[in-house]
Structures are given as C-alpha cells and as structure tokens.
Amino acid sequence: MIDFIVTKPGAGGAALTRALVDAGGQAWHLPAFELGPAPDPAAARALLAQAAGFDLVIAVSPAAARGAAALMQAPWPAATRLAGVGLATAQALREAFHLPPERVVIAPPAEDDEGSGSEALWQALQPLRPPPRRVLLLRAAQGRDWLPERLRAAGAAVEVLPVYARRAADWAGPPAAAACAALRAGQAGVVVTSSEAVAAVLAQAAVRDRAAALRAAPAVTMHPRVADALRGAGFARVYVLPRLDAPALRSLAHRIGEG
C-alpha cells in the first residue's frame, strides 16, 4: 500500500498530513509553495480600507482569506458581500473576519470535484441581483485569471489584490529525502491541489533528479483541471477524488495496492 506526499501549502496541508498519519499510514508534508506576507502590505491595506466601496469581495483560497484579514484594520463592512471559491474558503472568511453566524458568505454548495473552484463559484454568483459591478479579488500575485475575466466580460470592474506571497518551496532535509526514497521505491503517491502547483512540484523534484520517479507515481487531486495539468506534465497515473481527506486517500491507497 502506498503512502502520500502532500503538496498543499500551509495549515491545510499540514492538517491533512497529520490526519493521514493518525489514520495509520505514512505521510510527508512537502509544500509546493511557501506562503508569506503580501508583496506590498501598504497598498493592500489601503485598498482593503475601501472595501465598503465594492459590491463583492472574493477570496480564491483560505490563504487569501487569512492574508486579507491580517491586513484589515477595521471590521468587515456590513454592506459588502463576501464570496469564496469553496466551502473551506468560505469558512476561512468567517473565521478570519469573525463574521456572525447569520452573515451570508457566497460559495458553491458542494466541496467536490465539480463543486468548488472558480467555475463553480461563477455559477453560484449568477443569481445575484443586482449583479456585482465593482469586485475585489483576493489572491497571491500570480493565479488563474479565468474568474476575473468572466466578471469583466459580464460588465464588472475587477481589481485583483495580492494579499499574500507564494514562493516555490525547497524540498530539502530528512523528510524530503525519506519521501523521495519512497517515490523511487514505488511506495508513495503525491497529492496536488492546484494547477500552479504542478510545475512547482516538478521543479523541486528535478533539482534532485527525482522528476521521473514523481511522474511515475500515483498523482491525486480533487479538480478535473488539475488532473488535466498533471497529465499534460507527464504524470502517467492520475486519480480524481471527490474529497481530499484521510479516509478517501487511504481507501485509494488500498485500491492501488490491490491493483
């Protein structure tokens, strides 16, 4: 039975790694990216201070929600709607901004392969009346432009605000060596949660001549578009799960081992 390298950055990746270990397996947290503060904190604070002037503010990840909250110097304005690309991001917005239970945070209704991400949030925004005309999108400096492009095509003025930095991580040290030894032995798979992470993960593997072993390993994601990116990058065995949690990953590990 295989174990897993978890490449999701931040607290979410660390929590999944711990859950896999608690479930009786081995797991290594080797983030695709390291997360840091906003590249221009003063500019981010200034724009967030004008949040009341936006019809809608969208966070594209839990890290974006937490990064924005760390920069806000006032309570969230009551009239400005909030949205997250998935239920986890919506929950991060609630917690980071200390929102009351009755406050609505727009999000796709399901956290599965078709139920989260920019495309799913776009569908969740369609019933809004009036449609948002001024939108602030919270993310890292680089990210997918699909959602802002759709909003602009629909007539919204969209500002993209980097509220945290994302840098390629360095897979060094004993945990990385142990994880990559398991890869070479055919005893590890890799969990990838974003299209941007695919190139970053391969770059880290290539530094130490592990890219071939990584491409041969089972690669697991929750989003069809990430699966497409993995296949395009040469991953031979790609699995799409409805949820990326310890039970689902352990079940997949058993199936792969039996196959």
PDB file of C-alpha atoms in Angstrom:
ATOM      1  CA  MET A   1       0.000   0.000   0.000  1.00  0.00           C
ATOM      2  CA  ILE A   2       1.315   3.425  -0.909  1.00  0.00           C
ATOM      3  CA  ASP A   3       1.765   6.464   1.329  1.00  0.00           C
ATOM      4  CA  PHE A   4       1.384  10.100   0.302  1.00  0.00           C
ATOM      5  CA  ILE A   5       3.377  13.256  -0.213  1.00  0.00           C
ATOM      6  CA  VAL A   6       1.048  16.193   0.490  1.00  0.00           C
ATOM      7  CA  THR A   7       1.959  19.312  -1.509  1.00  0.00           C
ATOM      8  CA  LYS A   8      -0.882  21.574  -0.371  1.00  0.00           C
ATOM      9  CA  PRO A   9       0.717  24.610   1.322  1.00  0.00           C
ATOM     10  CA  GLY A  10       0.010  25.990   4.738  1.00  0.00           C
ATOM     11  CA  ALA A  11      -2.155  24.783   7.591  1.00  0.00           C
ATOM     12  CA  GLY A  12      -4.480  22.795   5.331  1.00  0.00           C
ATOM     13  CA  GLY A  13      -1.640  20.655   4.001  1.00  0.00           C
ATOM     14  CA  ALA A  14      -0.168  20.142   7.466  1.00  0.00           C
ATOM     15  CA  ALA A  15      -3.574  19.076   8.811  1.00  0.00           C
ATOM     16  CA  LEU A  16      -4.103  16.563   6.006  1.00  0.00           C
ATOM     17  CA  THR A  17      -0.638  15.116   6.605  1.00  0.00           C
ATOM     18  CA  ARG A  18      -1.355  14.674  10.321  1.00  0.00           C
ATOM     19  CA  ALA A  19      -4.711  13.056   9.546  1.00  0.00           C
ATOM     20  CA  LEU A  20      -3.046  10.532   7.226  1.00  0.00           C
ATOM     21  CA  VAL A  21      -0.512   9.613   9.897  1.00  0.00           C
ATOM     22  CA  ASP A  22      -3.264   9.345  12.508  1.00  0.00           C
ATOM     23  CA  ALA A  23      -5.127   7.004  10.131  1.00  0.00           C
ATOM     24  CA  GLY A  24      -2.226   4.573  10.301  1.00  0.00           C
ATOM     25  CA  GLY A  25      -0.181   5.476   7.227  1.00  0.00           C
ATOM     26  CA  GLN A  26       2.961   7.429   6.493  1.00  0.00           C
ATOM     27  CA  ALA A  27       2.775  10.916   5.023  1.00  0.00           C
ATOM     28  CA  TRP A  28       5.113  13.795   4.310  1.00  0.00           C
ATOM     29  CA  HIS A  29       4.197  17.455   4.015  1.00  0.00           C
ATOM     30  CA  LEU A  30       6.328  18.856   1.181  1.00  0.00           C
ATOM     31  CA  PRO A  31       4.503  22.036   0.132  1.00  0.00           C
ATOM     32  CA  ALA A  32       4.621  23.122  -3.477  1.00  0.00           C
ATOM     33  CA  PHE A  33       4.821  26.709  -2.219  1.00  0.00           C
ATOM     34  CA  GLU A  34       5.791  28.615   0.878  1.00  0.00           C
ATOM     35  CA  LEU A  35       3.281  31.280   1.860  1.00  0.00           C
ATOM     36  CA  GLY A  36       4.391  34.705   3.026  1.00  0.00           C
ATOM     37  CA  PRO A  37       3.052  38.219   3.575  1.00  0.00           C
ATOM     38  CA  ALA A  38       1.596  40.428   0.865  1.00  0.00           C
ATOM     39  CA  PRO A  39       4.227  41.759  -1.568  1.00  0.00           C
ATOM     40  CA  ASP A  40       3.053  45.350  -0.899  1.00  0.00           C
ATOM     41  CA  PRO A  41       1.333  45.433   2.500  1.00  0.00           C
ATOM     42  CA  ALA A  42       0.776  49.202   2.473  1.00  0.00           C
ATOM     43  CA  ALA A  43      -1.007  49.116  -0.886  1.00  0.00           C
ATOM     44  CA  ALA A  44      -3.067  46.101   0.221  1.00  0.00           C
ATOM     45  CA  ARG A  45      -4.129  47.836   3.446  1.00  0.00           C
ATOM     46  CA  ALA A  46      -5.095  50.958   1.529  1.00  0.00           C
ATOM     47  CA  LEU A  47      -7.325  49.055  -0.885  1.00  0.00           C
ATOM     48  CA  LEU A  48      -8.872  46.892   1.831  1.00  0.00           C
ATOM     49  CA  ALA A  49      -9.723  50.083   3.723  1.00  0.00           C
ATOM     50  CA  GLN A  50     -12.015  50.846   0.771  1.00  0.00           C
ATOM     51  CA  ALA A  51     -13.835  47.504   0.986  1.00  0.00           C
ATOM     52  CA  ALA A  52     -17.145  49.294   1.578  1.00  0.00           C
ATOM     53  CA  GLY A  53     -16.898  50.674  -1.964  1.00  0.00           C
ATOM     54  CA  PHE A  54     -17.014  47.198  -3.539  1.00  0.00           C
ATOM     55  CA  ASP A  55     -20.175  45.233  -4.277  1.00  0.00           C
ATOM     56  CA  LEU A  56     -18.397  41.916  -3.835  1.00  0.00           C
ATOM     57  CA  VAL A  57     -15.071  40.687  -2.468  1.00  0.00           C
ATOM     58  CA  ILE A  58     -13.905  37.202  -3.483  1.00  0.00           C
ATOM     59  CA  ALA A  59     -11.227  35.096  -1.786  1.00  0.00           C
ATOM     60  CA  VAL A  60      -9.729  32.394  -4.000  1.00  0.00           C
ATOM     61  CA  SER A  61      -8.308  30.301  -1.139  1.00  0.00           C
ATOM     62  CA  PRO A  62      -8.198  30.063   2.660  1.00  0.00           C
ATOM     63  CA  ALA A  63      -4.742  31.663   2.491  1.00  0.00           C
ATOM     64  CA  ALA A  64      -6.263  34.661   0.707  1.00  0.00           C
ATOM     65  CA  ALA A  65      -8.940  34.972   3.388  1.00  0.00           C
ATOM     66  CA  ARG A  66      -6.398  34.870   6.197  1.00  0.00           C
ATOM     67  CA  GLY A  67      -3.974  37.173   4.391  1.00  0.00           C
ATOM     68  CA  ALA A  68      -6.649  39.815   3.860  1.00  0.00           C
ATOM     69  CA  ALA A  69      -7.868  39.596   7.450  1.00  0.00           C
ATOM     70  CA  ALA A  70      -4.327  40.139   8.724  1.00  0.00           C
ATOM     71  CA  LEU A  71      -4.178  43.377   6.718  1.00  0.00           C
ATOM     72  CA  MET A  72      -7.630  44.737   7.600  1.00  0.00           C
ATOM     73  CA  GLN A  73      -7.630  47.475  10.207  1.00  0.00           C
ATOM     74  CA  ALA A  74     -11.412  47.655  10.689  1.00  0.00           C
ATOM     75  CA  PRO A  75     -14.376  45.252  10.913  1.00  0.00           C
ATOM     76  CA  TRP A  76     -15.709  43.926   7.629  1.00  0.00           C
ATOM     77  CA  PRO A  77     -18.273  46.373   6.168  1.00  0.00           C
ATOM     78  CA  ALA A  78     -21.806  45.073   6.550  1.00  0.00           C
ATOM     79  CA  ALA A  79     -22.933  46.027   3.032  1.00  0.00           C
ATOM     80  CA  THR A  80     -20.063  44.376   1.132  1.00  0.00           C
ATOM     81  CA  ARG A  81     -20.807  40.824   0.079  1.00  0.00           C
ATOM     82  CA  LEU A  82     -18.157  38.142   0.521  1.00  0.00           C
ATOM     83  CA  ALA A  83     -17.575  35.020  -1.562  1.00  0.00           C
ATOM     84  CA  GLY A  84     -15.181  32.076  -1.513  1.00  0.00           C
ATOM     85  CA  VAL A  85     -14.374  29.570  -4.254  1.00  0.00           C
ATOM     86  CA  GLY A  86     -15.266  26.636  -1.988  1.00  0.00           C
ATOM     87  CA  LEU A  87     -16.717  25.790   1.391  1.00  0.00           C
ATOM     88  CA  ALA A  88     -13.277  25.701   3.028  1.00  0.00           C
ATOM     89  CA  THR A  89     -12.536  29.213   1.783  1.00  0.00           C
ATOM     90  CA  ALA A  90     -15.952  30.442   2.913  1.00  0.00           C
ATOM     91  CA  GLN A  91     -15.292  29.020   6.376  1.00  0.00           C
ATOM     92  CA  ALA A  92     -11.856  30.666   6.435  1.00  0.00           C
ATOM     93  CA  LEU A  93     -13.519  34.012   5.647  1.00  0.00           C
ATOM     94  CA  ARG A  94     -15.973  33.531   8.508  1.00  0.00           C
ATOM     95  CA  GLU A  95     -13.226  32.694  10.965  1.00  0.00           C
ATOM     96  CA  ALA A  96     -10.679  35.249   9.806  1.00  0.00           C
ATOM     97  CA  PHE A  97     -13.126  38.167   9.817  1.00  0.00           C
ATOM     98  CA  HIS A  98     -15.079  36.985  12.892  1.00  0.00           C
ATOM     99  CA  LEU A  99     -18.351  37.112  10.979  1.00  0.00           C
ATOM    100  CA  PRO A 100     -21.615  36.488  12.834  1.00  0.00           C
ATOM    101  CA  PRO A 101     -23.429  33.210  12.044  1.00  0.00           C
ATOM    102  CA  GLU A 102     -26.207  34.978  10.143  1.00  0.00           C
ATOM    103  CA  ARG A 103     -23.790  36.678   7.745  1.00  0.00           C
ATOM    104  CA  VAL A 104     -24.043  35.111   4.272  1.00  0.00           C
ATOM    105  CA  VAL A 105     -20.808  34.120   2.540  1.00  0.00           C
ATOM    106  CA  ILE A 106     -21.432  33.110  -1.064  1.00  0.00           C
ATOM    107  CA  ALA A 107     -19.837  29.791  -2.043  1.00  0.00           C
ATOM    108  CA  PRO A 108     -20.556  26.775  -4.247  1.00  0.00           C
ATOM    109  CA  PRO A 109     -22.864  24.364  -2.427  1.00  0.00           C
ATOM    110  CA  ALA A 110     -20.567  21.324  -2.566  1.00  0.00           C
ATOM    111  CA  GLU A 111     -16.874  20.703  -1.939  1.00  0.00           C
ATOM    112  CA  ASP A 112     -16.188  18.062  -4.582  1.00  0.00           C
ATOM    113  CA  ASP A 113     -14.551  17.768  -7.994  1.00  0.00           C
ATOM    114  CA  GLU A 114     -17.327  19.698  -9.726  1.00  0.00           C
ATOM    115  CA  GLY A 115     -18.458  21.701  -6.715  1.00  0.00           C
ATOM    116  CA  SER A 116     -15.620  24.089  -5.917  1.00  0.00           C
ATOM    117  CA  GLY A 117     -13.225  26.378  -7.746  1.00  0.00           C
ATOM    118  CA  SER A 118     -13.662  29.403  -9.971  1.00  0.00           C
ATOM    119  CA  GLU A 119     -16.104  27.751 -12.358  1.00  0.00           C
ATOM    120  CA  ALA A 120     -18.382  26.578  -9.557  1.00  0.00           C
ATOM    121  CA  LEU A 121     -18.310  29.974  -7.844  1.00  0.00           C
ATOM    122  CA  TRP A 122     -19.162  31.647 -11.145  1.00  0.00           C
ATOM    123  CA  GLN A 123     -22.332  29.574 -11.264  1.00  0.00           C
ATOM    124  CA  ALA A 124     -23.123  30.446  -7.643  1.00  0.00           C
ATOM    125  CA  LEU A 125     -22.829  34.165  -8.475  1.00  0.00           C
ATOM    126  CA  GLN A 126     -25.362  34.068 -11.314  1.00  0.00           C
ATOM    127  CA  PRO A 127     -28.496  34.549  -9.144  1.00  0.00           C
ATOM    128  CA  LEU A 128     -27.138  37.768  -7.569  1.00  0.00           C
ATOM    129  CA  ARG A 129     -29.423  40.740  -8.217  1.00  0.00           C
ATOM    130  CA  PRO A 130     -28.257  43.285  -8.954  1.00  0.00           C
ATOM    131  CA  PRO A 131     -25.108  41.676 -10.364  1.00  0.00           C
ATOM    132  CA  PRO A 132     -21.889  42.999  -8.821  1.00  0.00           C
ATOM    133  CA  ARG A 133     -20.416  45.967 -10.666  1.00  0.00           C
ATOM    134  CA  ARG A 134     -17.269  46.548  -8.604  1.00  0.00           C
ATOM    135  CA  VAL A 135     -15.406  43.436  -7.469  1.00  0.00           C
ATOM    136  CA  LEU A 136     -12.230  42.924  -5.441  1.00  0.00           C
ATOM    137  CA  LEU A 137     -10.499  39.559  -5.881  1.00  0.00           C
ATOM    138  CA  LEU A 138      -8.069  38.440  -3.162  1.00  0.00           C
ATOM    139  CA  ARG A 139      -5.252  36.093  -4.140  1.00  0.00           C
ATOM    140  CA  ALA A 140      -1.466  35.781  -4.462  1.00  0.00           C
ATOM    141  CA  ALA A 141       0.430  37.839  -7.029  1.00  0.00           C
ATOM    142  CA  GLN A 142       0.001  35.076  -9.614  1.00  0.00           C
ATOM    143  CA  GLY A 143      -3.079  32.972 -10.142  1.00  0.00           C
ATOM    144  CA  ARG A 144      -5.766  31.919 -12.584  1.00  0.00           C
ATOM    145  CA  ASP A 145      -7.372  34.756 -14.493  1.00  0.00           C
ATOM    146  CA  TRP A 146     -10.479  32.794 -15.502  1.00  0.00           C
ATOM    147  CA  LEU A 147     -12.817  34.286 -12.896  1.00  0.00           C
ATOM    148  CA  PRO A 148     -11.771  37.957 -13.216  1.00  0.00           C
ATOM    149  CA  GLU A 149     -12.039  37.627 -16.987  1.00  0.00           C
ATOM    150  CA  ARG A 150     -15.588  36.267 -16.699  1.00  0.00           C
ATOM    151  CA  LEU A 151     -16.592  39.029 -14.310  1.00  0.00           C
ATOM    152  CA  ARG A 152     -15.164  41.708 -16.585  1.00  0.00           C
ATOM    153  CA  ALA A 153     -16.919  40.207 -19.600  1.00  0.00           C
ATOM    154  CA  ALA A 154     -20.167  40.475 -17.615  1.00  0.00           C
ATOM    155  CA  GLY A 155     -19.593  44.191 -17.071  1.00  0.00           C
ATOM    156  CA  ALA A 156     -17.907  44.270 -13.650  1.00  0.00           C
ATOM    157  CA  ALA A 157     -14.877  46.382 -12.819  1.00  0.00           C
ATOM    158  CA  VAL A 158     -12.467  43.938 -11.157  1.00  0.00           C
ATOM    159  CA  GLU A 159      -9.398  44.734  -9.086  1.00  0.00           C
ATOM    160  CA  VAL A 160      -7.032  41.880  -8.213  1.00  0.00           C
ATOM    161  CA  LEU A 161      -5.269  42.367  -4.902  1.00  0.00           C
ATOM    162  CA  PRO A 162      -2.301  40.219  -3.780  1.00  0.00           C
ATOM    163  CA  VAL A 163      -2.787  39.662  -0.042  1.00  0.00           C
ATOM    164  CA  TYR A 164      -0.095  37.026   0.373  1.00  0.00           C
ATOM    165  CA  ALA A 165       3.033  35.845  -1.435  1.00  0.00           C
ATOM    166  CA  ARG A 166       3.646  32.410  -2.838  1.00  0.00           C
ATOM    167  CA  ARG A 167       7.217  31.203  -3.376  1.00  0.00           C
ATOM    168  CA  ALA A 168       8.438  27.829  -4.593  1.00  0.00           C
ATOM    169  CA  ALA A 169       9.381  25.690  -1.597  1.00  0.00           C
ATOM    170  CA  ASP A 170      12.693  23.883  -1.179  1.00  0.00           C
ATOM    171  CA  TRP A 171      12.380  20.119  -0.769  1.00  0.00           C
ATOM    172  CA  ALA A 172      15.416  19.666   1.445  1.00  0.00           C
ATOM    173  CA  GLY A 173      16.195  17.821   4.647  1.00  0.00           C
ATOM    174  CA  PRO A 174      15.499  14.323   6.007  1.00  0.00           C
ATOM    175  CA  PRO A 175      11.682  14.322   5.463  1.00  0.00           C
ATOM    176  CA  ALA A 176      12.110  15.186   1.799  1.00  0.00           C
ATOM    177  CA  ALA A 177      14.816  12.550   1.404  1.00  0.00           C
ATOM    178  CA  ALA A 178      12.581   9.907   3.000  1.00  0.00           C
ATOM    179  CA  ALA A 179       9.618  10.895   0.850  1.00  0.00           C
ATOM    180  CA  CYS A 180      11.626  10.781  -2.351  1.00  0.00           C
ATOM    181  CA  ALA A 181      13.147   7.421  -1.399  1.00  0.00           C
ATOM    182  CA  ALA A 182       9.585   6.103  -1.090  1.00  0.00           C
ATOM    183  CA  LEU A 183       8.815   7.586  -4.514  1.00  0.00           C
ATOM    184  CA  ARG A 184      11.754   5.788  -6.103  1.00  0.00           C
ATOM    185  CA  ALA A 185      10.667   2.543  -4.461  1.00  0.00           C
ATOM    186  CA  GLY A 186       7.161   2.916  -5.864  1.00  0.00           C
ATOM    187  CA  GLN A 187       5.731   3.281  -2.357  1.00  0.00           C
ATOM    188  CA  ALA A 188       4.454   6.876  -2.457  1.00  0.00           C
ATOM    189  CA  GLY A 189       1.936   8.968  -4.335  1.00  0.00           C
ATOM    190  CA  VAL A 190       1.598  12.735  -4.497  1.00  0.00           C
ATOM    191  CA  VAL A 191      -1.387  14.931  -3.613  1.00  0.00           C
ATOM    192  CA  VAL A 192      -1.641  18.094  -5.741  1.00  0.00           C
ATOM    193  CA  THR A 193      -4.330  20.722  -5.137  1.00  0.00           C
ATOM    194  CA  SER A 194      -3.772  23.399  -7.786  1.00  0.00           C
ATOM    195  CA  SER A 195      -2.716  23.710 -11.411  1.00  0.00           C
ATOM    196  CA  GLU A 196       0.025  26.165 -10.438  1.00  0.00           C
ATOM    197  CA  ALA A 197       1.478  23.580  -8.059  1.00  0.00           C
ATOM    198  CA  VAL A 198       2.143  21.043 -10.826  1.00  0.00           C
ATOM    199  CA  ALA A 199       5.118  22.914 -12.302  1.00  0.00           C
ATOM    200  CA  ALA A 200       6.430  23.875  -8.856  1.00  0.00           C
ATOM    201  CA  VAL A 201       6.370  20.273  -7.636  1.00  0.00           C
ATOM    202  CA  LEU A 202       8.126  19.007 -10.746  1.00  0.00           C
ATOM    203  CA  ALA A 203      10.758  21.744 -10.460  1.00  0.00           C
ATOM    204  CA  GLN A 204      11.557  20.704  -6.895  1.00  0.00           C
ATOM    205  CA  ALA A 205      11.812  17.055  -7.919  1.00  0.00           C
ATOM    206  CA  ALA A 206      14.044  17.918 -10.876  1.00  0.00           C
ATOM    207  CA  VAL A 207      16.553  19.753  -8.666  1.00  0.00           C
ATOM    208  CA  ARG A 208      17.488  16.417  -7.102  1.00  0.00           C
ATOM    209  CA  ASP A 209      16.873  14.243 -10.173  1.00  0.00           C
ATOM    210  CA  ARG A 210      13.562  12.862  -8.880  1.00  0.00           C
ATOM    211  CA  ALA A 211      11.219  14.105 -11.614  1.00  0.00           C
ATOM    212  CA  ALA A 212      10.979  10.737 -13.391  1.00  0.00           C
ATOM    213  CA  ALA A 213      10.047   8.951 -10.161  1.00  0.00           C
ATOM    214  CA  LEU A 214       7.481  11.640  -9.389  1.00  0.00           C
ATOM    215  CA  ARG A 215       5.841  11.372 -12.816  1.00  0.00           C
ATOM    216  CA  ALA A 216       5.604   7.589 -12.432  1.00  0.00           C
ATOM    217  CA  ALA A 217       3.919   7.822  -9.028  1.00  0.00           C
ATOM    218  CA  PRO A 218       0.149   7.977  -8.496  1.00  0.00           C
ATOM    219  CA  ALA A 219      -0.952  11.633  -8.511  1.00  0.00           C
ATOM    220  CA  VAL A 220      -4.161  12.569  -6.719  1.00  0.00           C
ATOM    221  CA  THR A 221      -6.270  15.714  -6.958  1.00  0.00           C
ATOM    222  CA  MET A 222      -9.828  16.892  -6.485  1.00  0.00           C
ATOM    223  CA  HIS A 223     -10.238  19.036  -9.606  1.00  0.00           C
ATOM    224  CA  PRO A 224     -10.505  17.864 -13.230  1.00  0.00           C
ATOM    225  CA  ARG A 225      -8.498  20.877 -14.430  1.00  0.00           C
ATOM    226  CA  VAL A 226      -5.614  19.927 -12.099  1.00  0.00           C
ATOM    227  CA  ALA A 227      -5.843  16.371 -13.392  1.00  0.00           C
ATOM    228  CA  ASP A 228      -5.506  17.731 -16.930  1.00  0.00           C
ATOM    229  CA  ALA A 229      -2.448  19.744 -15.881  1.00  0.00           C
ATOM    230  CA  LEU A 230      -0.878  16.655 -14.301  1.00  0.00           C
ATOM    231  CA  ARG A 231      -1.455  14.560 -17.410  1.00  0.00           C
ATOM    232  CA  GLY A 232      -0.082  17.364 -19.575  1.00  0.00           C
ATOM    233  CA  ALA A 233       3.059  17.426 -17.421  1.00  0.00           C
ATOM    234  CA  GLY A 234       3.643  13.718 -17.992  1.00  0.00           C
ATOM    235  CA  PHE A 235       2.082  12.090 -14.938  1.00  0.00           C
ATOM    236  CA  ALA A 236       1.044   8.606 -16.009  1.00  0.00           C
ATOM    237  CA  ARG A 237      -1.395   7.693 -13.196  1.00  0.00           C
ATOM    238  CA  VAL A 238      -3.798  10.455 -12.204  1.00  0.00           C
ATOM    239  CA  TYR A 239      -6.740   9.972  -9.840  1.00  0.00           C
ATOM    240  CA  VAL A 240      -9.557  12.446  -9.158  1.00  0.00           C
ATOM    241  CA  LEU A 241     -11.295  12.064  -5.795  1.00  0.00           C
ATOM    242  CA  PRO A 242     -14.469  13.840  -4.680  1.00  0.00           C
ATOM    243  CA  ARG A 243     -12.706  14.820  -1.440  1.00  0.00           C
ATOM    244  CA  LEU A 244      -9.077  15.036  -0.389  1.00  0.00           C
ATOM    245  CA  ASP A 245      -9.242  13.750   3.160  1.00  0.00           C
ATOM    246  CA  ALA A 246      -7.557  10.917   5.022  1.00  0.00           C
ATOM    247  CA  PRO A 247     -10.342   8.321   4.570  1.00  0.00           C
ATOM    248  CA  ALA A 248     -10.585   8.923   0.819  1.00  0.00           C
ATOM    249  CA  LEU A 249      -6.819   8.820   0.346  1.00  0.00           C
ATOM    250  CA  ARG A 250      -6.387   5.689   2.464  1.00  0.00           C
ATOM    251  CA  SER A 251      -9.174   3.980   0.515  1.00  0.00           C
ATOM    252  CA  LEU A 252      -7.432   4.886  -2.744  1.00  0.00           C
ATOM    253  CA  ALA A 253      -4.114   3.604  -1.371  1.00  0.00           C
ATOM    254  CA  HIS A 254      -5.750   0.242  -0.652  1.00  0.00           C
ATOM    255  CA  ARG A 255      -7.238   0.078  -4.161  1.00  0.00           C
ATOM    256  CA  ILE A 256      -3.892   0.883  -5.777  1.00  0.00           C
ATOM    257  CA  GLY A 257      -2.174  -1.707  -3.617  1.00  0.00           C
ATOM    258  CA  GLU A 258      -4.687  -4.372  -4.589  1.00  0.00           C
ATOM    259  CA  GLY A 259      -4.400  -3.482  -8.258  1.00  0.00           C
TER     260      GLY A 259
END
